[in-house]
mmCIF file of C-alpha atoms in Angstrom:
data_model
loop_
_atom_site.group_PDB
_atom_site.id
_atom_site.type_symbol
_atom_site.label_atom_id
_atom_site.label_comp_id
_atom_site.label_asym_id
_atom_site.label_seq_id
_atom_site.Cartn_x
_atom_site.Cartn_y
_atom_site.Cartn_z
ATOM 1 C CA MET A 1 -30.794 -16.803 17.645
ATOM 2 C CA ALA A 2 -29.477 -14.306 16.201
ATOM 3 C CA VAL A 3 -26.012 -14.433 14.468
ATOM 4 C CA SER A 4 -23.239 -12.717 14.614
ATOM 5 C CA THR A 5 -20.549 -11.716 12.860
ATOM 6 C CA VAL A 6 -17.190 -10.041 13.183
ATOM 7 C CA SER A 7 -15.410 -9.563 9.793
ATOM 8 C CA VAL A 8 -11.590 -8.791 9.541
ATOM 9 C CA PRO A 9 -10.729 -6.492 6.815
ATOM 10 C CA SER A 10 -7.759 -7.925 5.054
ATOM 11 C CA PRO A 11 -4.141 -6.961 5.303
ATOM 12 C CA ARG A 12 -3.759 -3.471 2.459
ATOM 13 C CA VAL A 13 -0.620 -5.022 1.288
ATOM 14 C CA PRO A 14 0.307 -8.651 1.270
ATOM 15 C CA PRO A 15 4.015 -8.583 4.088
ATOM 16 C CA GLU A 16 7.058 -8.859 2.768
ATOM 17 C CA GLY A 17 8.224 -9.272 -0.605
ATOM 18 C CA GLU A 18 5.694 -8.970 -3.608
ATOM 19 C CA GLY A 19 3.294 -7.491 -1.438
ATOM 20 C CA TYR A 20 6.288 -4.536 -1.160
ATOM 21 C CA ALA A 21 6.651 -3.981 -4.570
ATOM 22 C CA SER A 22 4.009 -3.949 -6.260
ATOM 23 C CA TRP A 23 2.599 -0.687 -3.243
ATOM 24 C CA TYR A 24 5.829 0.521 -4.134
ATOM 25 C CA GLY A 25 5.055 -0.106 -7.384
ATOM 26 C CA ARG A 26 1.496 0.242 -7.640
ATOM 27 C CA VAL A 27 0.089 2.764 -4.932
ATOM 28 C CA LEU A 28 3.380 5.575 -5.577
ATOM 29 C CA GLY A 29 4.692 4.170 -8.917
ATOM 30 C CA TRP A 30 8.098 4.453 -7.883
ATOM 31 C CA ALA A 31 10.513 2.184 -9.502
ATOM 32 C CA VAL A 32 11.532 -1.399 -7.520
ATOM 33 C CA ALA A 33 14.217 -3.982 -7.836
ATOM 34 C CA GLY A 34 14.258 -7.570 -6.371
ATOM 35 C CA GLY A 35 14.229 -8.811 -3.346
ATOM 36 C CA PRO A 36 14.394 -9.728 -0.423
ATOM 37 C CA PRO A 37 14.536 -7.320 0.861
ATOM 38 C CA VAL A 38 13.162 -5.168 -2.037
ATOM 39 C CA GLN A 39 14.786 -2.225 -2.835
ATOM 40 C CA LEU A 40 13.626 1.381 -4.013
ATOM 41 C CA VAL A 41 15.528 2.613 -6.276
ATOM 42 C CA THR A 42 17.177 6.045 -6.142
ATOM 43 C CA GLY A 43 17.668 8.393 -9.019
ATOM 44 C CA VAL A 44 14.225 8.415 -11.059
ATOM 45 C CA ARG A 45 11.071 9.757 -8.530
ATOM 46 C CA PHE A 46 13.850 10.726 -5.256
ATOM 47 C CA ASP A 47 17.293 11.007 -4.354
ATOM 48 C CA VAL A 48 18.343 9.990 -0.612
ATOM 49 C CA LEU A 49 20.330 12.408 1.487
ATOM 50 C CA GLU A 50 21.824 10.141 3.872
ATOM 51 C CA LEU A 51 23.128 11.273 7.693
ATOM 52 C CA PRO A 52 24.398 9.205 10.981
ATOM 53 C CA SER A 53 19.973 8.382 12.935
ATOM 54 C CA ASP A 54 20.911 10.830 16.126
ATOM 55 C CA ALA A 55 22.234 13.525 13.351
ATOM 56 C CA GLY A 56 18.949 12.730 12.138
ATOM 57 C CA ALA A 57 16.437 12.680 15.061
ATOM 58 C CA ALA A 58 17.447 16.654 15.817
ATOM 59 C CA LEU A 59 16.824 16.976 11.890
ATOM 60 C CA LEU A 60 14.147 16.204 12.906
ATOM 61 C CA ARG A 61 12.877 18.008 15.542
ATOM 62 C CA GLY A 62 14.382 21.734 13.970
ATOM 63 C CA PRO A 63 12.232 23.940 12.404
ATOM 64 C CA VAL A 64 13.935 22.546 8.189
ATOM 65 C CA ALA A 65 10.983 21.683 5.745
ATOM 66 C CA THR A 66 11.420 17.697 5.124
ATOM 67 C CA GLY A 67 10.061 15.208 2.983
ATOM 68 C CA PRO A 68 9.564 11.028 3.767
ATOM 69 C CA VAL A 69 11.507 9.425 6.525
ATOM 70 C CA ALA A 70 13.276 6.377 6.010
ATOM 71 C CA LEU A 71 15.285 4.862 9.276
ATOM 72 C CA MET A 72 17.995 1.667 8.727
ATOM 73 C CA GLY A 73 19.375 0.758 11.714
ATOM 74 C CA ARG A 74 21.910 3.236 12.400
ATOM 75 C CA ARG A 75 21.424 5.154 9.104
ATOM 76 C CA MET A 76 18.558 8.253 8.698
ATOM 77 C CA ARG A 77 17.042 8.434 4.749
ATOM 78 C CA PHE A 78 15.444 11.535 3.920
ATOM 79 C CA LEU A 79 14.629 11.938 0.202
ATOM 80 C CA VAL A 80 14.885 14.893 -1.844
ATOM 81 C CA ALA A 81 14.123 16.629 -5.365
ATOM 82 C CA ALA A 82 16.022 13.421 -8.049
ATOM 83 C CA GLY A 83 19.057 15.002 -9.622
ATOM 84 C CA SER A 84 19.834 16.286 -5.777
ATOM 85 C CA ALA A 85 22.773 13.912 -4.904
ATOM 86 C CA ASP A 86 24.770 15.688 -7.739
ATOM 87 C CA GLU A 87 24.783 18.882 -5.341
ATOM 88 C CA LEU A 88 25.597 18.391 -2.419
ATOM 89 C CA GLU A 89 28.857 17.929 -3.093
ATOM 90 C CA GLY A 90 28.921 21.544 -4.097
ATOM 91 C CA LEU A 91 26.532 22.744 -2.030
ATOM 92 C CA LEU A 92 28.397 21.763 1.390
ATOM 93 C CA ALA A 93 31.648 23.846 -0.727
ATOM 94 C CA TRP A 94 29.150 26.953 -1.093
ATOM 95 C CA LEU A 95 27.929 26.249 1.972
ATOM 96 C CA GLU A 96 31.662 26.065 3.441
ATOM 97 C CA TRP A 97 31.250 22.192 4.513
ATOM 98 C CA GLY A 98 33.483 21.196 2.055
ATOM 99 C CA GLY A 99 36.690 19.057 3.350
ATOM 100 C CA VAL A 100 34.782 18.015 6.409
ATOM 101 C CA ALA A 101 34.256 15.092 8.077
ATOM 102 C CA LEU A 102 30.551 15.004 8.099
ATOM 103 C CA ASP A 103 29.329 11.256 7.580
ATOM 104 C CA LEU A 104 26.402 12.299 5.051
ATOM 105 C CA ALA A 105 25.455 11.287 1.913
ATOM 106 C CA ALA A 106 23.782 10.996 -1.339
ATOM 107 C CA LEU A 107 22.065 8.616 -3.517
ATOM 108 C CA GLY A 108 20.428 9.544 -6.447
ATOM 109 C CA ALA A 109 21.214 7.266 -10.137
ATOM 110 C CA GLY A 110 21.689 4.135 -9.813
ATOM 111 C CA GLY A 111 21.287 4.103 -6.466
ATOM 112 C CA ARG A 112 19.350 1.917 -3.615
ATOM 113 C CA ILE A 113 17.765 2.091 -0.569
ATOM 114 C CA THR A 114 15.977 -1.206 0.936
ATOM 115 C CA ALA A 115 12.074 -0.524 0.958
ATOM 116 C CA PRO A 116 10.279 0.061 4.604
ATOM 117 C CA ALA A 117 7.001 -1.717 5.100
ATOM 118 C CA PRO A 118 4.738 0.391 3.461
ATOM 119 C CA PRO A 119 2.223 2.561 5.411
ATOM 120 C CA GLY A 120 -0.380 0.992 7.813
ATOM 121 C CA THR A 121 1.111 -2.764 7.416
ATOM 122 C CA GLY A 122 2.244 -2.935 11.129
ATOM 123 C CA CYS A 123 4.532 -4.450 9.886
ATOM 124 C CA GLY A 124 7.420 -1.788 11.015
ATOM 125 C CA GLU A 125 8.284 -3.914 14.408
ATOM 126 C CA GLY A 126 10.661 -5.669 12.702
ATOM 127 C CA PRO A 127 14.630 -5.907 14.190
ATOM 128 C CA ARG A 128 16.023 -3.498 14.838
ATOM 129 C CA GLU A 129 18.366 -2.518 11.776
ATOM 130 C CA ALA A 130 14.790 -3.554 9.084
ATOM 131 C CA ALA A 131 14.289 0.112 7.465
ATOM 132 C CA VAL A 132 10.407 1.856 8.967
ATOM 133 C CA TRP A 133 8.748 5.380 8.000
ATOM 134 C CA LEU A 134 9.608 7.881 10.518
ATOM 135 C CA ARG A 135 7.963 9.968 7.351
ATOM 136 C CA PRO A 136 6.112 7.722 5.235
ATOM 137 C CA PRO A 137 5.351 9.134 1.165
ATOM 138 C CA GLU A 138 2.610 9.823 0.258
ATOM 139 C CA LYS A 139 1.095 9.456 -3.946
ATOM 140 C CA GLY A 140 2.357 12.219 -5.483
ATOM 141 C CA CYS A 141 5.389 13.553 -3.046
ATOM 142 C CA GLU A 142 7.718 13.056 -5.096
ATOM 143 C CA ALA A 143 6.716 17.302 -6.471
ATOM 144 C CA LEU A 144 6.858 18.891 -2.824
ATOM 145 C CA LEU A 145 10.359 16.403 -2.439
ATOM 146 C CA PRO A 146 13.153 18.792 -0.856
ATOM 147 C CA ALA A 147 14.858 21.086 -4.013
ATOM 148 C CA LEU A 148 16.672 24.199 -5.693
ATOM 149 C CA PRO A 149 14.644 26.826 -6.277
ATOM 150 C CA ALA A 150 13.835 27.481 -10.327
ATOM 151 C CA PRO A 151 16.452 29.890 -11.731
ATOM 152 C CA GLY A 152 14.878 33.181 -11.330
ATOM 153 C CA ARG A 153 12.732 32.705 -8.229
ATOM 154 C CA GLY A 154 13.663 32.159 -4.196
ATOM 155 C CA ALA A 155 12.558 29.652 -1.644
ATOM 156 C CA GLY A 156 9.814 30.763 0.712
ATOM 157 C CA PRO A 157 5.941 30.425 1.280
ATOM 158 C CA GLY A 158 4.899 28.752 -1.897
ATOM 159 C CA CYS A 159 7.101 26.621 -3.213
ATOM 160 C CA GLY A 160 7.865 23.227 -2.086
ATOM 161 C CA PRO A 161 10.754 22.780 1.122
ATOM 162 C CA ASP A 162 14.250 23.634 0.444
ATOM 163 C CA LEU A 163 17.248 21.785 -0.546
ATOM 164 C CA VAL A 164 19.880 24.646 -0.172
ATOM 165 C CA ARG A 165 18.621 24.536 3.613
ATOM 166 C CA LEU A 166 18.343 20.750 4.375
ATOM 167 C CA VAL A 167 21.476 19.772 3.725
ATOM 168 C CA ALA A 168 23.404 23.463 6.179
ATOM 169 C CA ALA A 169 20.872 22.365 8.501
ATOM 170 C CA ALA A 170 21.908 18.379 7.044
ATOM 171 C CA ALA A 171 26.205 19.303 7.829
ATOM 172 C CA THR A 172 25.546 20.870 11.250
ATOM 173 C CA GLU A 173 23.587 18.351 12.867
ATOM 174 C CA CYS A 174 25.601 15.200 11.490
ATOM 175 C CA HIS A 175 28.677 17.723 13.011
ATOM 176 C CA ARG A 176 27.463 18.840 16.497
ATOM 177 C CA ALA A 177 26.826 14.578 16.304
ATOM 178 C CA ARG A 178 30.238 14.234 15.132
ATOM 179 C CA LEU A 179 31.401 16.322 18.309
ATOM 180 C CA GLY A 180 29.680 14.805 20.467
ATOM 181 C CA ARG A 181 30.273 11.414 20.412
ATOM 182 C CA ARG A 182 34.542 12.616 20.562
ATOM 183 C CA THR A 183 33.273 14.113 23.544
ATOM 184 C CA ALA A 184 31.575 11.272 24.764
ATOM 185 C CA ARG A 185 33.912 8.605 23.986
ATOM 186 C CA ASP A 186 37.051 12.014 25.744
ATOM 187 C CA ARG A 187 35.032 11.180 29.304
ATOM 188 C CA GLN A 188 34.859 7.420 29.579
ATOM 189 C CA PRO A 189 37.181 6.460 31.793
ATOM 190 C CA LEU A 190 40.700 3.979 30.499
ATOM 191 C CA ALA A 191 40.622 0.979 30.621
ATOM 192 C CA PHE A 192 43.644 -1.204 31.999
ATOM 193 C CA SER A 193 44.363 -4.989 32.014
#
């Protein structure tokens, strides 16, 4: 009588806590801070452009190139090149969005975001507030994150994603989403007591 054996592969990343931190540190080489939940340190290998999820979803449907993207609750986080957070205010002013309430923020040196479950763990089905990757990172992805073009080099074929285009598109989508939310709120019937 032949006995068949079925081998079940072990998970690639131990669930939660130390497993997450170990994966981010060992596989991607990213700085992490303890938890729970585990935090990814910004300003070292990447910065984060953060915006409302409705604006972020519209941005993802557009033609602008992005790097890894995470979702946590109602906020979407786009990874951009380290140092980009320092450029946000100036870029918004240069793009003539200065002084407009956009709900667009950047996290750079000294910032932290909650680490989503690493790709391939099957842990993306957590609570609605849990951080998840919409576009997961890969080893070495920092070289392809949206950044400002080097001096004397414009954006174009052969260059990485353009931070100026990403910020311009993000500002536009944040403004559209804000106006859409306001319009929807204005259409609601008044409740009288």
